[in-house]
GROMACS .gro file of C-alpha atoms in nm:
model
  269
    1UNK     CA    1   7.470  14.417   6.139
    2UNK     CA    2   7.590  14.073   6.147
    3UNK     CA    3   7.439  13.823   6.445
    4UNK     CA    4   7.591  13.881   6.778
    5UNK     CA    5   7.658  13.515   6.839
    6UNK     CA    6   7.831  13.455   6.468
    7UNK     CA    7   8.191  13.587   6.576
    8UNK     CA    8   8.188  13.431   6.921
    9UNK     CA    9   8.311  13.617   7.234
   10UNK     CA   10   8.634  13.829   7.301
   11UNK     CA   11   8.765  13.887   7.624
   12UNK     CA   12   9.004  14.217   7.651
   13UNK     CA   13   9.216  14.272   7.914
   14UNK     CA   14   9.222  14.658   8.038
   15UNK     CA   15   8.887  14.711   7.824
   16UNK     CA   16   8.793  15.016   7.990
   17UNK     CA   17   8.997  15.252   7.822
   18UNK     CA   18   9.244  15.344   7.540
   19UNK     CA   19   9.311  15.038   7.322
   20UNK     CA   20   9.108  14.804   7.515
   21UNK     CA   21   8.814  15.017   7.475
   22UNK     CA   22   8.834  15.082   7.132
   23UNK     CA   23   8.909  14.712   7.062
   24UNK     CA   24   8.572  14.674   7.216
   25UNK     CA   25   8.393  14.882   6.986
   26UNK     CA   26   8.511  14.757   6.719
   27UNK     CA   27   8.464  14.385   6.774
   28UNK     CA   28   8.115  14.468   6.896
   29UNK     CA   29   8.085  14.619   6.537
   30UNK     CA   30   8.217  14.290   6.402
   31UNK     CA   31   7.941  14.081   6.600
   32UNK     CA   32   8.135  13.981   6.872
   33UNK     CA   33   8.037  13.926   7.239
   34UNK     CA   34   8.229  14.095   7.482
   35UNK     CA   35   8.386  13.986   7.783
   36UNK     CA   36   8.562  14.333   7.950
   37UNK     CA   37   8.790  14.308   8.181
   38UNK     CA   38   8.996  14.565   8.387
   39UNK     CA   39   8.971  14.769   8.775
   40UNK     CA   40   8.749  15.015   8.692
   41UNK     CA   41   8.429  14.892   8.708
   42UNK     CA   42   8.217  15.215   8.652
   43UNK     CA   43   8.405  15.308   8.313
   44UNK     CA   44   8.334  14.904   8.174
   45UNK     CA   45   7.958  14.955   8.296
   46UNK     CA   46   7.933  15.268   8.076
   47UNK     CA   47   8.104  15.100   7.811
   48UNK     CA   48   7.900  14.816   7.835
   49UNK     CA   49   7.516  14.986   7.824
   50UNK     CA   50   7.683  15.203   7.520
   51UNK     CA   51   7.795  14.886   7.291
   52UNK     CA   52   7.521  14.678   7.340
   53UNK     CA   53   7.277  14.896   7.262
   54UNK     CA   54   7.492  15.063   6.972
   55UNK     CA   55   7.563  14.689   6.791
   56UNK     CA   56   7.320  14.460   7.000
   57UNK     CA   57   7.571  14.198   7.164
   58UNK     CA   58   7.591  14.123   7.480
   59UNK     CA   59   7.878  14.236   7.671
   60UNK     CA   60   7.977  14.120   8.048
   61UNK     CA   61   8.177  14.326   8.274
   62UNK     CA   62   8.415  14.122   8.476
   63UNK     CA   63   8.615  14.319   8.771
   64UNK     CA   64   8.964  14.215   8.839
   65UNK     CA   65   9.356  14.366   8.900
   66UNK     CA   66   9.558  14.130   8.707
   67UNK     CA   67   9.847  14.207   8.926
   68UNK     CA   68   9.596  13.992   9.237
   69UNK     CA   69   9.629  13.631   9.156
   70UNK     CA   70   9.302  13.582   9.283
   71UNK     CA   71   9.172  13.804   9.083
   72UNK     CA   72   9.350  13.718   8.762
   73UNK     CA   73   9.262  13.315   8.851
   74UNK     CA   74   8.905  13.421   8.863
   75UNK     CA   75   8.974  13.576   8.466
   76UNK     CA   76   9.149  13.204   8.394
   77UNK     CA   77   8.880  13.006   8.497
   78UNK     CA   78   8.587  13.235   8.225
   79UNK     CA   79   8.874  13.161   7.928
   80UNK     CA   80   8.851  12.787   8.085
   81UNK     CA   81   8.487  12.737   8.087
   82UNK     CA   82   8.315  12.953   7.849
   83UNK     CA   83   8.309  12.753   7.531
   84UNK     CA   84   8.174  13.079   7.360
   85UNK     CA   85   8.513  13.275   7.432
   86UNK     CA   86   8.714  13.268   7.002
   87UNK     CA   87   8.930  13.575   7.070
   88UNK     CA   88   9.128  13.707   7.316
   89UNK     CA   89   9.269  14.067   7.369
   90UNK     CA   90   9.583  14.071   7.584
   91UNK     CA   91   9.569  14.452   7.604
   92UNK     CA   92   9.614  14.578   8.015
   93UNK     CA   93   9.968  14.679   8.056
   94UNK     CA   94  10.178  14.959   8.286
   95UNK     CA   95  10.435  15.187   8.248
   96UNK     CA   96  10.670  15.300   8.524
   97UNK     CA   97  10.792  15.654   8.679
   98UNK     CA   98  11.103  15.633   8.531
   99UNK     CA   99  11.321  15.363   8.496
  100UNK     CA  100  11.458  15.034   8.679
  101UNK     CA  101  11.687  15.235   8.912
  102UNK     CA  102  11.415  15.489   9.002
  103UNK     CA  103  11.163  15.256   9.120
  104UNK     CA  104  11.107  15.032   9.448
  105UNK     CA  105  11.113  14.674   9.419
  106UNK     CA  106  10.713  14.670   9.481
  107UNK     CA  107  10.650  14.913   9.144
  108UNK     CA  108  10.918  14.648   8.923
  109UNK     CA  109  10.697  14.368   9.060
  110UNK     CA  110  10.384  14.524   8.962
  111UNK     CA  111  10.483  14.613   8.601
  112UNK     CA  112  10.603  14.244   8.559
  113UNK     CA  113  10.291  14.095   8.685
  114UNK     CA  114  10.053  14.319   8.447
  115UNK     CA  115  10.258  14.321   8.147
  116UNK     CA  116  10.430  13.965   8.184
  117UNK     CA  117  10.290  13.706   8.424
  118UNK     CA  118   9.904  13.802   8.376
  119UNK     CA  119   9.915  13.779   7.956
  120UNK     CA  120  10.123  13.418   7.998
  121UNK     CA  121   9.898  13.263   8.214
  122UNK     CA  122   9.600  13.436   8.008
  123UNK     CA  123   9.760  13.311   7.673
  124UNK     CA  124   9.818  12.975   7.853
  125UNK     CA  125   9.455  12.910   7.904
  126UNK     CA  126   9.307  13.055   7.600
  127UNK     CA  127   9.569  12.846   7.368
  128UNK     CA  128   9.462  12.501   7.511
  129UNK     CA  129   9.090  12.620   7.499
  130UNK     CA  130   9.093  12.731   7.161
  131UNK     CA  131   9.385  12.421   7.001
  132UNK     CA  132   9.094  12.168   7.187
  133UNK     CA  133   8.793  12.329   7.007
  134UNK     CA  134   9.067  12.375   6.656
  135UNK     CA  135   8.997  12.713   6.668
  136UNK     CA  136   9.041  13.056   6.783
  137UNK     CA  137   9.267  13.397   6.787
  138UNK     CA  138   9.477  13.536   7.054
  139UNK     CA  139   9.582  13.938   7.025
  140UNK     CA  140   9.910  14.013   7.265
  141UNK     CA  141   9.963  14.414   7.246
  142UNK     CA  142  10.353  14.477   7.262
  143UNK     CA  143  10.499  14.760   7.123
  144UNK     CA  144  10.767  14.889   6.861
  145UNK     CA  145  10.995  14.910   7.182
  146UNK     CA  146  11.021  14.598   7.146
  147UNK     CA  147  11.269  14.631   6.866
  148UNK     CA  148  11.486  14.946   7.026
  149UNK     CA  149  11.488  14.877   7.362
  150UNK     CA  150  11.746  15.186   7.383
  151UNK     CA  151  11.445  15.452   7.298
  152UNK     CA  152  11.270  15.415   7.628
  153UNK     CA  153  11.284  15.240   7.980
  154UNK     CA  154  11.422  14.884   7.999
  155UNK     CA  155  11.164  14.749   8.213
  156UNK     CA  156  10.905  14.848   7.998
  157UNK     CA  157  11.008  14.757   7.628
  158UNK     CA  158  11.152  14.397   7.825
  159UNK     CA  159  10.798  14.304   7.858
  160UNK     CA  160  10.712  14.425   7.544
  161UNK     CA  161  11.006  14.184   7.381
  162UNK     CA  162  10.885  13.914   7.592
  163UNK     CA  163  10.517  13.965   7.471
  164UNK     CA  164  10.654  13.944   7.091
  165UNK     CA  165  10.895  13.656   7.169
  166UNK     CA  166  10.566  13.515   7.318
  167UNK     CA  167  10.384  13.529   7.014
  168UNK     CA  168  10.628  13.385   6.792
  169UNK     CA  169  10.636  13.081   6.990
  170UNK     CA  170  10.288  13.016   7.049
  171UNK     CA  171  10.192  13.085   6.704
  172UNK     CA  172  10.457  12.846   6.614
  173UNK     CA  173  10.274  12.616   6.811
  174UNK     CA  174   9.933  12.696   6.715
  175UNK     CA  175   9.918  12.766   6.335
  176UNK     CA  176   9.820  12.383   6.264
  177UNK     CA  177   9.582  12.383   6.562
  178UNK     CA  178   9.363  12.617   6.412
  179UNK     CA  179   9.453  12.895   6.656
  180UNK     CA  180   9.579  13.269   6.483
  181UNK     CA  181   9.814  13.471   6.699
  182UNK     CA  182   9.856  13.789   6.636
  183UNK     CA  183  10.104  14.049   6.805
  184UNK     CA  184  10.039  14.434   6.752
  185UNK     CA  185  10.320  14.654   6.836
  186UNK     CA  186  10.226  15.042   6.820
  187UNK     CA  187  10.418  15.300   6.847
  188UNK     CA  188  10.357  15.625   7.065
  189UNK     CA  189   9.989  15.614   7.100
  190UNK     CA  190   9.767  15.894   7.235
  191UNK     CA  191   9.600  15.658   7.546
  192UNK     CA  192   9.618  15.768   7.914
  193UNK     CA  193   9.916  15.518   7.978
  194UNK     CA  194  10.103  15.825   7.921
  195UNK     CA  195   9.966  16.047   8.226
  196UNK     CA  196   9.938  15.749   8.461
  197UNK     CA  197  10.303  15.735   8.431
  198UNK     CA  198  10.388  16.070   8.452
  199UNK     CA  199  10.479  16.160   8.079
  200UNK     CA  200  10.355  16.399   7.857
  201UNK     CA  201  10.200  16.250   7.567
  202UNK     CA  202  10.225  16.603   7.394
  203UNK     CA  203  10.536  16.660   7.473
  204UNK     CA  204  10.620  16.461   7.159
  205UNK     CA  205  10.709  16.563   6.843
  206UNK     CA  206  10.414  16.657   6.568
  207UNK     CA  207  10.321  16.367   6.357
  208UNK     CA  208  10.546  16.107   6.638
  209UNK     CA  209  10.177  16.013   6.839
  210UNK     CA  210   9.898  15.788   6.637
  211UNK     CA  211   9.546  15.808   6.794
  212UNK     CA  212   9.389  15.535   6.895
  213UNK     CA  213   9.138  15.470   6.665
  214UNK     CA  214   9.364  15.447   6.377
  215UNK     CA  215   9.585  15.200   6.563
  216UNK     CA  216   9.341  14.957   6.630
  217UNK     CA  217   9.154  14.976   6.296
  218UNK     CA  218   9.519  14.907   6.139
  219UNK     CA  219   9.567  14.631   6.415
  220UNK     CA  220   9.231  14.465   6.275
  221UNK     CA  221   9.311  14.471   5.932
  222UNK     CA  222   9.676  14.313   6.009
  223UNK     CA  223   9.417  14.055   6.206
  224UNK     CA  224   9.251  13.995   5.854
  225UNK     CA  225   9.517  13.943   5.675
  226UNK     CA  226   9.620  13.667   5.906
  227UNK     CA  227   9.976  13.850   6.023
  228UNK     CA  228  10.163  13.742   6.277
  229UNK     CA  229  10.323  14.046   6.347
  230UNK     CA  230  10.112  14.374   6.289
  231UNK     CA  231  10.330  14.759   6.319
  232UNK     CA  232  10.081  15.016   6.253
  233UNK     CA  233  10.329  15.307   6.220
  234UNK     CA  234  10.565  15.102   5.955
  235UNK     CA  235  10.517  15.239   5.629
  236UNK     CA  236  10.838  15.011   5.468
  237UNK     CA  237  10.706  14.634   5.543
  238UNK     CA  238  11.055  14.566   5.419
  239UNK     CA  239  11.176  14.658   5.648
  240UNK     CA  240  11.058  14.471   5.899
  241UNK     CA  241  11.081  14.161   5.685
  242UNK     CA  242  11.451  14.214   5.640
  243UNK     CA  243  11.505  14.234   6.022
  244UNK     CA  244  11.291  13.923   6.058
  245UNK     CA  245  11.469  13.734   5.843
  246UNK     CA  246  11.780  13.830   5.948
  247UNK     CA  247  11.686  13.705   6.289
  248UNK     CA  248  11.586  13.341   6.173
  249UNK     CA  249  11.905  13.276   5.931
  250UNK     CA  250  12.104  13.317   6.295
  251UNK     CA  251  11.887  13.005   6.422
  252UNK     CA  252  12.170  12.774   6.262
  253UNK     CA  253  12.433  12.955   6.404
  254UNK     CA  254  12.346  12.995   6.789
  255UNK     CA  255  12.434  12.644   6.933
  256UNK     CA  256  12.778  12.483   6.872
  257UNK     CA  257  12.963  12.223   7.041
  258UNK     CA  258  13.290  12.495   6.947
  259UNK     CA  259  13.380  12.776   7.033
  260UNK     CA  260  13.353  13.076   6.770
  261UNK     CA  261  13.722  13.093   6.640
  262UNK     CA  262  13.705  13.474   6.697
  263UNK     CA  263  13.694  13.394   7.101
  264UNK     CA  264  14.006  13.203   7.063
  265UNK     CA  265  14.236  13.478   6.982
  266UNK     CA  266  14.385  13.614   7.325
  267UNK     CA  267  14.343  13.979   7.350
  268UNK     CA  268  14.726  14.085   7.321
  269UNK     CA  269  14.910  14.271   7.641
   0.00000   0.00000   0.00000
């Protein structure tokens, strides 16, 4: 087993289930520390007593809703001041009861505050903590929705793409600061997500839902191999590659004093 203090700490966000959880035990495996955060205290206690005295790290339990800014300040101020913190999982995330139209504007603001503002302002503080020190890793879970926003809810893959688009900046930003970041997009994943928004999880197709286990031991080995964008469930790389780089040869493109010619043309009467 390697020494518990030779990876450094993670903190993951909505550690006491699902992805978080497993994240958890696995990094504990790895040597890491753990810092779990989520609402459900009880579950991240268990959790806790199991991994430290399966891999012998110490793990902390640390209470918040990251939709309370109170509560996600408090989360803020451990990245801030614990010089031990080298990885961090952004991992808690919602999904609605439908879509935009079939929600109040209380359940739209919730979903943007756990899947948007509380991994930006988590990402925020971790970045500058780890570019200062010239090193660390920060994980942002998204999700293949991300790239076919017409397969599901708007809402949902829009924080997704924002999460990606997040990445790809700060890891723009961060590469020569010593800081890896890493975003993992899965696809349909068998987590309780699925039940806490009302969806059937089995109501998928065979072979369409990956269990969570596999999907994080895939995300870590993407993590190893330094990737900047990790997809589990894509067995073609190329295509993914081809998308990407169709993406960046717009860059050129996208900002001209003139208008396109082919907005000049008046539509005819």
């Amino acid at each position: 087993m390697k020494n518990a203090t030779a990876e450094g700490t993670a903190l993951i966000t909505g550690a006491s289930s699902g992805i978080g959880a497993t994240y958890a035990d696995r990094l504990a495996g790895r040597g890491y520390d753990l810092v779990l955060v989520a609402r459900d205290a009880t579950r991240m206690e268990a959790l806790a007593q199991r991994l430290a005295a399966d891999h012998g790290v110490k793990v902390d339990v640390l209470p918040a809703d990251l939709t309370d800014r109170a509560q996600l300040d408090s989360v803020i101020a451990r990245l801030e001041s614990d010089a031990s913190i080298s990885l961090l999982v952004n991992n808690a995330g919602m999904s609605l009861h439908g879509g935009l139209l079939d929600n109040d504007t209380a359940a739209i603001d919730r979903i943007l505050s756990l899947n948007i503002t509380a991994p930006s302002l988590l990402a925020r503080a971790a970045g500058n903590a780890f570019a200062a020190r010239g090193a660390g890793a920060i994980v942002n879970i998204a999700s293949v929705l991300a790239l076919a926003p017409e397969m599901f809810d708007g809402v949902y893959s829009g924080t997704k793409a924002y999460l990606l688009n997040l990445s790809l900046s700060l890891a723009n930003q961060l590469r020569d600061r010593g800081v890896h970041v890493q975003a993992v997009l899965p696809g349909a994943t068998r987590t309780e997500i699925w039940e806490r928004s009302g969806k059937d999880v089995d109501a998928f197709p065979d072979g369409f839902v990956m269990e969570v286990g596999d999907l994080v031991d895939a995300a870590l080995v993407g993590f190893d191999r330094q990737e900047g964008v990790t997809i589990p469930p894509l067995a073609d790389e190329a295509l993914y590659l081809a998308y990407d780089a169709a993406r960046v040869a717009l860059h050129p493109h996208l900002s001209r004093s003139q208008v396109a010619d082919r907005y000049l043309e008046p539509i005819s009467a």
